[in-house]
Tab-separated table of N, CA and C in Angstrom:
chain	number	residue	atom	x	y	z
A	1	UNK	N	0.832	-1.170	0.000
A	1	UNK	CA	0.000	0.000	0.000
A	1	UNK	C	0.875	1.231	0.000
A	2	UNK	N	0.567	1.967	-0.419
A	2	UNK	CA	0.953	3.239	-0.639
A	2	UNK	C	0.230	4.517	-0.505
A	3	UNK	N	0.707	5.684	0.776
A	3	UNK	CA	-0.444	6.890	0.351
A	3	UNK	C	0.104	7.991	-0.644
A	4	UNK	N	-0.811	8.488	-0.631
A	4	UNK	CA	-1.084	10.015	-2.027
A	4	UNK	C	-1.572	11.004	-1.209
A	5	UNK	N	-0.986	11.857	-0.710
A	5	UNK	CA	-1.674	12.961	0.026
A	5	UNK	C	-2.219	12.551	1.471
A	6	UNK	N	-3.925	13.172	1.259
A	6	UNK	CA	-4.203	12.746	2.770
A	6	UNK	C	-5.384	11.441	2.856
A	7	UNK	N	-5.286	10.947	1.402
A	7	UNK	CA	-6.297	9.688	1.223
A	7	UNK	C	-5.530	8.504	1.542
A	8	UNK	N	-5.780	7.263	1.672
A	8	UNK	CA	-5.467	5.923	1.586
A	8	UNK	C	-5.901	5.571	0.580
A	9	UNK	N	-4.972	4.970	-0.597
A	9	UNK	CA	-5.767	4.018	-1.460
A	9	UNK	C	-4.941	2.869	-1.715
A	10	UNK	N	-5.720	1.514	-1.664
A	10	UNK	CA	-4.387	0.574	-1.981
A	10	UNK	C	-4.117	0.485	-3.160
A	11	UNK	N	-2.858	0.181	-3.114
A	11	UNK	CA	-1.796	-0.105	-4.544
A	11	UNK	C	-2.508	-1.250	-5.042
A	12	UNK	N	-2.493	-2.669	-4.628
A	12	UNK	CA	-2.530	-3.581	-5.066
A	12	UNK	C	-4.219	-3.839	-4.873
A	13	UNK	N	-5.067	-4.628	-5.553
A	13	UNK	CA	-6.351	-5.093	-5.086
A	13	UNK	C	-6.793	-6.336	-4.618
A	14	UNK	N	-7.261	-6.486	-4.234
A	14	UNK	CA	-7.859	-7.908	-3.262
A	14	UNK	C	-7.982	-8.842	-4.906
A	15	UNK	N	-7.537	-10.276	-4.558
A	15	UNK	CA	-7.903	-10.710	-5.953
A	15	UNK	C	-10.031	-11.063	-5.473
A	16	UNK	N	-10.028	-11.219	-6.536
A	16	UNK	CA	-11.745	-11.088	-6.958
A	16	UNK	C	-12.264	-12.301	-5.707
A	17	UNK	N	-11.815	-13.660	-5.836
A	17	UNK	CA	-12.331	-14.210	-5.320
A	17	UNK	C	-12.516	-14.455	-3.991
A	18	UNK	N	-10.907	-14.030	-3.161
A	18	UNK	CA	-11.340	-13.976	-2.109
A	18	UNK	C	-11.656	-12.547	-1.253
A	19	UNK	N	-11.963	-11.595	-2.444
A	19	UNK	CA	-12.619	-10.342	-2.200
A	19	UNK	C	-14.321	-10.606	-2.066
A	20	UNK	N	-15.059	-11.340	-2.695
A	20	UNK	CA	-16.458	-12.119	-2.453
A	20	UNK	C	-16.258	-12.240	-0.991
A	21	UNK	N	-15.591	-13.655	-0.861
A	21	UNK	CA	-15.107	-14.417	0.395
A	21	UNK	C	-15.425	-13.715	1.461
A	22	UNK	N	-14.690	-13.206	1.716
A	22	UNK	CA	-14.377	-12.140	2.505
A	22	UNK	C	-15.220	-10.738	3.141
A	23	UNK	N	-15.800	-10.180	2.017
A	23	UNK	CA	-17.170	-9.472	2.011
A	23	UNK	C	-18.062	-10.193	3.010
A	24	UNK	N	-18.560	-11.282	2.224
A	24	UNK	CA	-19.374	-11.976	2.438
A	24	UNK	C	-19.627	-12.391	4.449
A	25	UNK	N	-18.069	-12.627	4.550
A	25	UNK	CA	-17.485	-13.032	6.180
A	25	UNK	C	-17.863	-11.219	7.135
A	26	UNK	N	-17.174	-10.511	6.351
A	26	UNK	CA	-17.693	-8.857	6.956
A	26	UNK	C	-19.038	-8.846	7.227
A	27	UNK	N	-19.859	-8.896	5.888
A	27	UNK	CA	-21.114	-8.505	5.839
A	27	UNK	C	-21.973	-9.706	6.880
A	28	UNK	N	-21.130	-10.583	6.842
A	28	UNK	CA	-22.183	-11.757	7.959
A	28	UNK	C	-21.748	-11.367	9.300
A	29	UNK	N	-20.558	-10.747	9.830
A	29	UNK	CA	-20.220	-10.382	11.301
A	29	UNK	C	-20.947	-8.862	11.300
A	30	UNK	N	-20.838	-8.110	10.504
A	30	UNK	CA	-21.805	-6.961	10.380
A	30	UNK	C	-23.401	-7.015	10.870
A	31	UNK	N	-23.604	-7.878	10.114
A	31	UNK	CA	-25.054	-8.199	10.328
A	31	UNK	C	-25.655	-8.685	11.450
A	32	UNK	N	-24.489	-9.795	11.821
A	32	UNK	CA	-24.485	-10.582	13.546
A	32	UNK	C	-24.529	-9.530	14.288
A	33	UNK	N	-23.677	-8.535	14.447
A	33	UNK	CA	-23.113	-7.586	15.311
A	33	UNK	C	-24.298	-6.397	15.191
A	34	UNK	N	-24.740	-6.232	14.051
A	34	UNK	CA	-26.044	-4.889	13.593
A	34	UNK	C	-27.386	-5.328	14.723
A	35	UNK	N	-27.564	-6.789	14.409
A	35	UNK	CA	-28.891	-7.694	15.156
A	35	UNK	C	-28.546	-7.630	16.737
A	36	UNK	N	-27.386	-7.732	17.068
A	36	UNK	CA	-26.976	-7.541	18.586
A	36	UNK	C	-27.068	-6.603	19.176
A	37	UNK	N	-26.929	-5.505	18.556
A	37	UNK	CA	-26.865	-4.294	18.558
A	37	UNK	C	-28.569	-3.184	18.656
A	38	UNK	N	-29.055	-4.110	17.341
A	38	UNK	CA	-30.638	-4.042	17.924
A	38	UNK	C	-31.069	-4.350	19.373
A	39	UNK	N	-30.953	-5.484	19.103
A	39	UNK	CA	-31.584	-6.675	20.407
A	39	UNK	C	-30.945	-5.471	21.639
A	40	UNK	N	-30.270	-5.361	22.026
A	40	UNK	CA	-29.190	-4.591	22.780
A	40	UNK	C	-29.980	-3.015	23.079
A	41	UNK	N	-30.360	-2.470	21.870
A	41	UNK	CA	-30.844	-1.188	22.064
A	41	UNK	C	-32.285	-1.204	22.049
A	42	UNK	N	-33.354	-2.404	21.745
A	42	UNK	CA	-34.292	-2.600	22.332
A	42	UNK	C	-34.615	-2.914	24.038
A	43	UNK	N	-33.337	-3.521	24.163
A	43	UNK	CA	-33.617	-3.511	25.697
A	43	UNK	C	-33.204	-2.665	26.582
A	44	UNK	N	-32.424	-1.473	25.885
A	44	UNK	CA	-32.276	-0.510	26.469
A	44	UNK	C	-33.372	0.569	26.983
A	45	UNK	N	-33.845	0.470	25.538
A	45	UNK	CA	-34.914	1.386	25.093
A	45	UNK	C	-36.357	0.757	26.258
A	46	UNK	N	-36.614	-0.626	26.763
A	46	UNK	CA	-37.371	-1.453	27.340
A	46	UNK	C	-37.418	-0.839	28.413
A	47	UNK	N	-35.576	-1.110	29.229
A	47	UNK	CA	-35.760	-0.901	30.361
A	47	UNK	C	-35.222	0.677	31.047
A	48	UNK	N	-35.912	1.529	29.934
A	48	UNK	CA	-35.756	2.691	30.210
A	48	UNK	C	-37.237	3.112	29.961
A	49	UNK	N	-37.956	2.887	29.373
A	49	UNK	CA	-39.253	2.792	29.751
A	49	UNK	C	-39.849	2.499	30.978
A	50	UNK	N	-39.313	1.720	31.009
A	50	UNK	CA	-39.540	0.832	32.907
A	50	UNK	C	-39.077	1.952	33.902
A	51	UNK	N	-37.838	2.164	33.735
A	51	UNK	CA	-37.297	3.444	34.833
A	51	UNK	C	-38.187	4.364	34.733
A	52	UNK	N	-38.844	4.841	33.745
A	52	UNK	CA	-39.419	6.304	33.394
A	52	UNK	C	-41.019	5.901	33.611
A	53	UNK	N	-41.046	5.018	33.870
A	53	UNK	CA	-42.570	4.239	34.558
A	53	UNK	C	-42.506	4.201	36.235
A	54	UNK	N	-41.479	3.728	36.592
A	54	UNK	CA	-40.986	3.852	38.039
A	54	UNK	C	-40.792	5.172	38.517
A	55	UNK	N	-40.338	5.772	37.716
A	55	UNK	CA	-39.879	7.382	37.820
A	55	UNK	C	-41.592	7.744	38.012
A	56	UNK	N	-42.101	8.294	36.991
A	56	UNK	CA	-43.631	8.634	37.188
A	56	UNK	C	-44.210	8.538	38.482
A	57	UNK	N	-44.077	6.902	38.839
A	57	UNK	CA	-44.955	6.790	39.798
A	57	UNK	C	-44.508	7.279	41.291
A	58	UNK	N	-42.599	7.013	41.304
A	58	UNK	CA	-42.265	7.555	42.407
A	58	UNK	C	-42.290	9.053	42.872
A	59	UNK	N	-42.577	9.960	41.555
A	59	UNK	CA	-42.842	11.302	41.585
A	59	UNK	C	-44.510	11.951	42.066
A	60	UNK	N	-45.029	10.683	41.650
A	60	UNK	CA	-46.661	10.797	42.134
A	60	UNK	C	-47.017	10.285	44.018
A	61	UNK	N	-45.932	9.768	44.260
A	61	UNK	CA	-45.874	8.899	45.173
A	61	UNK	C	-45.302	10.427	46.404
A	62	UNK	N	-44.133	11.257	46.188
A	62	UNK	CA	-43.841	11.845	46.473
A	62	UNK	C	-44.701	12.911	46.502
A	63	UNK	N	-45.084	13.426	45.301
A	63	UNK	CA	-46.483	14.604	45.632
A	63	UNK	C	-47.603	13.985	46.667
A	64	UNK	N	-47.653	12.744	47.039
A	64	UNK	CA	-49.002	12.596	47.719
A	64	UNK	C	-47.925	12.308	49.243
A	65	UNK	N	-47.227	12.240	49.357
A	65	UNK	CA	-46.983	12.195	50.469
A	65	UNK	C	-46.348	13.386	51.129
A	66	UNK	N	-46.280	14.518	50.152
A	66	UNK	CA	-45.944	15.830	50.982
A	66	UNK	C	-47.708	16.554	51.048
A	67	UNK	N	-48.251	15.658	50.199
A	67	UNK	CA	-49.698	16.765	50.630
A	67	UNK	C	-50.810	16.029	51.538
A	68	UNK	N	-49.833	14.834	51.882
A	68	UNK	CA	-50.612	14.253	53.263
A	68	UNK	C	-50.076	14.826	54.307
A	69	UNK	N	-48.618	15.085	53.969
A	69	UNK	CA	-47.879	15.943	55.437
A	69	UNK	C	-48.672	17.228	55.601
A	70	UNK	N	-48.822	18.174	54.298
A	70	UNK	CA	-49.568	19.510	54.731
A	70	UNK	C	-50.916	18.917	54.938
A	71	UNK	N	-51.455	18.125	54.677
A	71	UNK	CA	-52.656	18.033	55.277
A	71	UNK	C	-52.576	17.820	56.717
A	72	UNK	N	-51.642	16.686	57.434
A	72	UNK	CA	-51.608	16.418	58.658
A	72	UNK	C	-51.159	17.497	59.209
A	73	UNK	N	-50.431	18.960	58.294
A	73	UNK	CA	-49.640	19.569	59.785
A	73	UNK	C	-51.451	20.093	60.254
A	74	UNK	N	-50.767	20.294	61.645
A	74	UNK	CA	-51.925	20.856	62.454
A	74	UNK	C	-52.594	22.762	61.899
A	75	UNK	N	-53.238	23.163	61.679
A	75	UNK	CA	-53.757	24.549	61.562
A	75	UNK	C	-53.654	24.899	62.782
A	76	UNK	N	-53.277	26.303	62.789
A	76	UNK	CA	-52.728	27.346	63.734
A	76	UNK	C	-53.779	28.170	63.759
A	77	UNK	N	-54.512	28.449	64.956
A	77	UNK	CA	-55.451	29.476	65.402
A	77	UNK	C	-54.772	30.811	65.578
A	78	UNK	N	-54.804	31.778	64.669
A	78	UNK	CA	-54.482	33.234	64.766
A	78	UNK	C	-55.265	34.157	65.203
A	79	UNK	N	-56.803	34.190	65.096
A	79	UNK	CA	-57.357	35.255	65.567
A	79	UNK	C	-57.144	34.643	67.116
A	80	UNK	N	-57.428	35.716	68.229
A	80	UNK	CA	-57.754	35.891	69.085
A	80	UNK	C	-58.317	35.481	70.321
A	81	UNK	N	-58.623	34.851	70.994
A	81	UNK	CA	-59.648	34.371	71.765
A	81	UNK	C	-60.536	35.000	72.239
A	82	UNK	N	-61.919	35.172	72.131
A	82	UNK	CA	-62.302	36.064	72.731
A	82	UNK	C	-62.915	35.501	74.553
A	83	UNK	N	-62.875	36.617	75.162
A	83	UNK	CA	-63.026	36.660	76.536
A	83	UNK	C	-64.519	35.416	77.082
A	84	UNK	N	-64.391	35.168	78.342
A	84	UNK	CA	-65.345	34.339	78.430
A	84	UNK	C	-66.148	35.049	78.554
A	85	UNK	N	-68.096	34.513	78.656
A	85	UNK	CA	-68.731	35.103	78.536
A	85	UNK	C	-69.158	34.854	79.879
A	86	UNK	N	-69.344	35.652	81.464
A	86	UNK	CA	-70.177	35.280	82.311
A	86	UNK	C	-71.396	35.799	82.599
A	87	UNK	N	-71.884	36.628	81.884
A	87	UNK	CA	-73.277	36.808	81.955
A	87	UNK	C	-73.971	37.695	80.255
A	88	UNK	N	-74.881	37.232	80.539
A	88	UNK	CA	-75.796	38.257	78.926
A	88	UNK	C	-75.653	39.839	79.995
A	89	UNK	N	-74.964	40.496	79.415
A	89	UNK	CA	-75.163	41.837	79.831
A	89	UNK	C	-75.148	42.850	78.187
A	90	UNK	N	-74.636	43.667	78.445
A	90	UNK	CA	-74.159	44.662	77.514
A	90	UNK	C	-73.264	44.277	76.663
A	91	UNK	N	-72.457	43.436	77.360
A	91	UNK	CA	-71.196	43.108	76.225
A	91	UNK	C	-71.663	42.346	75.152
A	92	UNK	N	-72.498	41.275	75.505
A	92	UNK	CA	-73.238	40.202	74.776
A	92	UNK	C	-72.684	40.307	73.330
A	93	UNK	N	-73.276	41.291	73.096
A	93	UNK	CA	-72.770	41.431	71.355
A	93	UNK	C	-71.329	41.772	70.739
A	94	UNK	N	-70.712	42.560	71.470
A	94	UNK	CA	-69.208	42.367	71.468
A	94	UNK	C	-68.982	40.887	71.191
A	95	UNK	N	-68.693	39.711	72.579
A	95	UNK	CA	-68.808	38.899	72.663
A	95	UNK	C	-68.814	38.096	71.683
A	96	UNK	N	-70.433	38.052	70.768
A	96	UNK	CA	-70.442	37.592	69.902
A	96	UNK	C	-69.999	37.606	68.708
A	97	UNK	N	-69.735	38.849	68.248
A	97	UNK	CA	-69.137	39.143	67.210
A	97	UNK	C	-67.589	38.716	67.363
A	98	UNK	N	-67.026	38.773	68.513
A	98	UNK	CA	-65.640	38.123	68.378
A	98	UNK	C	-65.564	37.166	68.125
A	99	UNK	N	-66.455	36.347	68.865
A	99	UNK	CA	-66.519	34.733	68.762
A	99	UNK	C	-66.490	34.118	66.978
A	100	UNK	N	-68.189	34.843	66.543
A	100	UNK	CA	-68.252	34.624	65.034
A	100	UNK	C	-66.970	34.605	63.922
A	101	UNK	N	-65.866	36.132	64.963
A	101	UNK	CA	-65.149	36.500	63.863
A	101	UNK	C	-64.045	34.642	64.023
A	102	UNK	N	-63.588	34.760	65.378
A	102	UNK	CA	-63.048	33.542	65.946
A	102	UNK	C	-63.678	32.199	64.778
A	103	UNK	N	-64.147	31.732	64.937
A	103	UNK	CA	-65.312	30.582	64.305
A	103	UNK	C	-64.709	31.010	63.043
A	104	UNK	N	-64.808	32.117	62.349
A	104	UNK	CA	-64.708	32.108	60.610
A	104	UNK	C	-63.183	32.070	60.142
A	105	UNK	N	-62.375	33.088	61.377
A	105	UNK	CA	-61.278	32.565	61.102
A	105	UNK	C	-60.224	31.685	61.426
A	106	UNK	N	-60.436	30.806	62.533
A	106	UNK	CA	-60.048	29.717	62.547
A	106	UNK	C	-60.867	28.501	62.816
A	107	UNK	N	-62.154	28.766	62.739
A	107	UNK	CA	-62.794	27.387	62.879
A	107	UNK	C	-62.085	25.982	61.889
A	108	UNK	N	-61.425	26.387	60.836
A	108	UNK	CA	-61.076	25.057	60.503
A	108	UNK	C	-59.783	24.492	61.303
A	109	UNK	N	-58.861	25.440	62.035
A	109	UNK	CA	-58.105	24.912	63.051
A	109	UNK	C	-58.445	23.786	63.757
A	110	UNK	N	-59.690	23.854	64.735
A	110	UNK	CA	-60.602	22.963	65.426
A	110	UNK	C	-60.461	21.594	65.169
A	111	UNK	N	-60.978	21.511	63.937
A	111	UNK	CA	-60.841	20.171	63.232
A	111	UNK	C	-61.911	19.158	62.937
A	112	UNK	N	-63.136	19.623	63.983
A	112	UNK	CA	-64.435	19.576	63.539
A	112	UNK	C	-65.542	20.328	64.268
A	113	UNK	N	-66.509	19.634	64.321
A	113	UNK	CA	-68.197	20.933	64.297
A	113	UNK	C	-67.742	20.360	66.174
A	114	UNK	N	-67.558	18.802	66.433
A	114	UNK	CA	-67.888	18.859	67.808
A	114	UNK	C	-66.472	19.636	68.278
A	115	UNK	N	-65.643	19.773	68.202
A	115	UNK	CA	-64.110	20.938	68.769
A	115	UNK	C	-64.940	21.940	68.608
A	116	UNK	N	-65.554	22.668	67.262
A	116	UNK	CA	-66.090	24.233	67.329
A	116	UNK	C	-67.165	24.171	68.188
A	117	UNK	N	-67.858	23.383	68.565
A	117	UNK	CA	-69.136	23.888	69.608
A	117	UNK	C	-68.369	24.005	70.890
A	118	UNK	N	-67.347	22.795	71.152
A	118	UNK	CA	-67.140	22.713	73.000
A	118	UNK	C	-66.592	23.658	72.989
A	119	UNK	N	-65.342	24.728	71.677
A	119	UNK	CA	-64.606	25.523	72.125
A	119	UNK	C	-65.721	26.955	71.945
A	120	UNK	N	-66.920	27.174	71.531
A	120	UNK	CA	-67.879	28.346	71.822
A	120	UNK	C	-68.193	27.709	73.237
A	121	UNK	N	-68.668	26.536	73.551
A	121	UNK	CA	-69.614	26.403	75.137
A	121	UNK	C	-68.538	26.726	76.128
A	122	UNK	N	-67.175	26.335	76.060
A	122	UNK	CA	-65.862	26.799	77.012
A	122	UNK	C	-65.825	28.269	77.315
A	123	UNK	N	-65.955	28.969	76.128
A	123	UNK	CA	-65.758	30.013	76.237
A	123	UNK	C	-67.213	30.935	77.120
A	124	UNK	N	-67.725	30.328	77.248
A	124	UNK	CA	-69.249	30.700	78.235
A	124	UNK	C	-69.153	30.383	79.655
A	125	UNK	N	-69.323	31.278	80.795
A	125	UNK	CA	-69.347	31.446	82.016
A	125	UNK	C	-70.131	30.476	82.494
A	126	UNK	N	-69.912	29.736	83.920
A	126	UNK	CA	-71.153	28.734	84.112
A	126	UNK	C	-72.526	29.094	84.063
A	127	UNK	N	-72.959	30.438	84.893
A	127	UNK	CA	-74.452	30.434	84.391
A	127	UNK	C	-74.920	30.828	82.861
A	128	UNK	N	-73.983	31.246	81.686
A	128	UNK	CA	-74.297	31.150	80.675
A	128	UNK	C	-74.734	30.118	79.831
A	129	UNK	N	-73.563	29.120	80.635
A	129	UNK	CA	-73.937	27.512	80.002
A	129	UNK	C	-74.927	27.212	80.641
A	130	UNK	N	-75.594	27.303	81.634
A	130	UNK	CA	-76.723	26.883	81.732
A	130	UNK	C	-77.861	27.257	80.873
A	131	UNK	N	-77.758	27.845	80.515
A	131	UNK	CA	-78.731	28.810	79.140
A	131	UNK	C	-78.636	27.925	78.466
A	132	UNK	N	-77.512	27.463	77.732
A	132	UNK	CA	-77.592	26.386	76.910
A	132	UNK	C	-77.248	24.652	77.153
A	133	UNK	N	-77.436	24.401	78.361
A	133	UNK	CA	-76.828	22.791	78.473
A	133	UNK	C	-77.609	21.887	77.973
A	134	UNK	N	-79.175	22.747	77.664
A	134	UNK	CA	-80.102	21.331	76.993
A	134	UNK	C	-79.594	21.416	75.884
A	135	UNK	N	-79.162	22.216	75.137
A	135	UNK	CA	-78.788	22.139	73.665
A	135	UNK	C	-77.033	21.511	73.351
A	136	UNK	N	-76.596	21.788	74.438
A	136	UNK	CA	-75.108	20.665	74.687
A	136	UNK	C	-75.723	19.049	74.605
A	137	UNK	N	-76.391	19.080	75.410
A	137	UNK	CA	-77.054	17.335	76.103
A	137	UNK	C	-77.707	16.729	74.455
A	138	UNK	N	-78.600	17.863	73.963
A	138	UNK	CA	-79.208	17.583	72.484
A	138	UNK	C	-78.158	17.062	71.126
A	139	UNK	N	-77.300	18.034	71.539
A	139	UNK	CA	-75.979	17.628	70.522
A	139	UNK	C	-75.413	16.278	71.063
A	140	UNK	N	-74.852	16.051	71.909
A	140	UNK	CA	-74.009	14.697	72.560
A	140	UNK	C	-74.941	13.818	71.861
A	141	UNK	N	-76.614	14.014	72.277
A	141	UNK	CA	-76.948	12.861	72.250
A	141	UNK	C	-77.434	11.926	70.415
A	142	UNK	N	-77.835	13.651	70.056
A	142	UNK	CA	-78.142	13.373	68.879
A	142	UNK	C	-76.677	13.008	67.736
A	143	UNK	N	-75.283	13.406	68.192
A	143	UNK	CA	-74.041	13.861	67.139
A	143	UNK	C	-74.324	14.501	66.389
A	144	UNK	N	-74.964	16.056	66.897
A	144	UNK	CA	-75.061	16.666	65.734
A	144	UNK	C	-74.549	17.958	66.181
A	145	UNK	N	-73.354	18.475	66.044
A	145	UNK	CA	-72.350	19.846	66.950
A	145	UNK	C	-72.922	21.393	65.834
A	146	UNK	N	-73.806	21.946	66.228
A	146	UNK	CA	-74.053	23.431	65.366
A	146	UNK	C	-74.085	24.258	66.630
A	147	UNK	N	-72.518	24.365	66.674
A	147	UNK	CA	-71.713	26.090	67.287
A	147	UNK	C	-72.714	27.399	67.133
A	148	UNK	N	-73.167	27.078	65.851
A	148	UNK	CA	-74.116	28.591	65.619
A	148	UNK	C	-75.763	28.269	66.303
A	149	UNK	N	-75.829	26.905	66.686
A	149	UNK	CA	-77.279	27.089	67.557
A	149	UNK	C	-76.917	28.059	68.830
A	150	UNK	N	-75.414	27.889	69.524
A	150	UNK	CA	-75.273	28.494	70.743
A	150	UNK	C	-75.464	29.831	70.558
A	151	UNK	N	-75.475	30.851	69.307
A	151	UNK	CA	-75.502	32.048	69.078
A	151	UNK	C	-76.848	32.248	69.405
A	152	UNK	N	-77.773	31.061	68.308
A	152	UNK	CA	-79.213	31.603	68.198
A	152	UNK	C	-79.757	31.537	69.710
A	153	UNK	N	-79.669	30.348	70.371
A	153	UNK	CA	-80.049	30.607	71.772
A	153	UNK	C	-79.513	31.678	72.494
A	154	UNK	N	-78.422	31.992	72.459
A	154	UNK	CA	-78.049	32.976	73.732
A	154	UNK	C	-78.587	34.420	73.360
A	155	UNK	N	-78.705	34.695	71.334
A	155	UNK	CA	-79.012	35.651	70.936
A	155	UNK	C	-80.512	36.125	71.482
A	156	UNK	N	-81.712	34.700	71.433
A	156	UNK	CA	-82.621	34.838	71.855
A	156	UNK	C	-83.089	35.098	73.205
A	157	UNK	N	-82.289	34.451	74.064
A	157	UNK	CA	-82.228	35.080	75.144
A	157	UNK	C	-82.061	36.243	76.151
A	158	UNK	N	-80.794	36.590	75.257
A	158	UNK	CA	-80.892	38.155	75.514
A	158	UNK	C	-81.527	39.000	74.911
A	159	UNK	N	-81.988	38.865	73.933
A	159	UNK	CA	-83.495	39.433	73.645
A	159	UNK	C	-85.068	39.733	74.559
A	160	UNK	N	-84.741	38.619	75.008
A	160	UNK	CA	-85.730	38.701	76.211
A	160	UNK	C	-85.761	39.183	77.634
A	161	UNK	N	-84.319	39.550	77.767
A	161	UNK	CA	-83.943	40.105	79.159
A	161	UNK	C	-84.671	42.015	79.288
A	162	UNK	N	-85.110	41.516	80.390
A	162	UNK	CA	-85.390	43.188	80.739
A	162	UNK	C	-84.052	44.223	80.760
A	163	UNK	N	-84.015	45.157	80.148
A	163	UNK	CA	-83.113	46.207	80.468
A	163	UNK	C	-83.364	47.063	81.392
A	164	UNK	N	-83.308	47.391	82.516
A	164	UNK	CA	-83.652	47.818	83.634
A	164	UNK	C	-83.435	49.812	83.301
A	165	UNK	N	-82.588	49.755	82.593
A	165	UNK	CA	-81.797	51.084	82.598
A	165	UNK	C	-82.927	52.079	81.350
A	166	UNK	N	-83.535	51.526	80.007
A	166	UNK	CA	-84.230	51.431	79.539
A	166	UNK	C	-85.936	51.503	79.288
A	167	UNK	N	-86.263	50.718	80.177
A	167	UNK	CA	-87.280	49.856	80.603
A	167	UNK	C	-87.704	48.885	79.317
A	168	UNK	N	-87.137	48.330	78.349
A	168	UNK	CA	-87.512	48.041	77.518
A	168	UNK	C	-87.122	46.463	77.344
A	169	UNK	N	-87.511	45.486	76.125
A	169	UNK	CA	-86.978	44.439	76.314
A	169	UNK	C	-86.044	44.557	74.885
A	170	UNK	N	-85.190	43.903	74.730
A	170	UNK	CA	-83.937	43.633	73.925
A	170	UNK	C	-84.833	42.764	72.448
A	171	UNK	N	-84.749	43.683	71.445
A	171	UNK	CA	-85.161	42.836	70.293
A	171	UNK	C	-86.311	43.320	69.875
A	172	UNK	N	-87.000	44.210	70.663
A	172	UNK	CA	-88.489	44.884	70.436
A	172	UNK	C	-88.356	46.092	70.045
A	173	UNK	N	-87.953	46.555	68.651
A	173	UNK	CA	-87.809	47.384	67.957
A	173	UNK	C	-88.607	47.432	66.579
């Protein structure tokens, strides 16, 4: 062989026949080696599908288990507490309106209707709760916790109280 510049070309040529031969031996290890090579990059291609199937699911797996954590963290009560209540006087409505605001903005803290009722009946002085203990006893017995019945009763109640200072009754307008 001999080069010419920056090509290779051979001097001499393969004689014919065992240039067939020979081909023939290439083109059959070619072909062996092309099919292996398939086979090879089908199962690449297989088990990279598989990873990217595993992948998927471990990424779905991960979103649900950080939004079970924010679900489990606990909610934080920010508004306020408002003061207990020991009697229907004047304040009454103060009172209530804190409470309501309390209830709207963290009632989902609580965690359910029976936490939001005991934490409105807590917040009531003992003879207030007596105003309402049939409607405590009604809830226990029935499981049915509506925080906002304690409004309507106590609301109604002090409606009915004489105002001494006045002479009038509360609600008769």
């Amino acid at each position: 062989m001999s080069f010419s510049g920056s090509t290779q070309q051979p001097t001499t040529p393969l004689p014919a026949a065992s240039s067939g031969t020979l081909r023939d031996e290439v083109m059959s290890i070619f072909h062996e080696m092309f099919g292996e090579l398939r086979k090879n990059q089908e199962l690449i291609v297989s088990r990279l599908a598989d990873l990217d199937s595993k992948l998927t699911a471990a990424s779905k797996d991960i979103r649900d288990i950080k939004q079970n954590i924010t679900d489990a963290e606990p909610l934080r009560s920010t508004h306020p507490s408002p003061p207990k209540l020991h009697e229907l006087d004047d304040n009454f409505y103060v009172w209530l309106q804190q409470m309501k605001a309390k209830m709207e903005e963290d009632g989902a803290a609580f965690g359910s209707d029976k936490a939001r009722f005991h934490y409105v009946y807590s917040r009531l002085g003992l003879n207030v709760q007596r105003s309402v203990l049939s409607l405590a006893e009604r809830a226990e017995k029935n499981d049915v916790w509506e925080y906002t019945a304690i409004f309507e009763v106590l609301s109604a109640e002090y409606r009915r109280i004489p105002r001494i200072r006045t002479g009038t009754f509360r609600g008769s307008a």
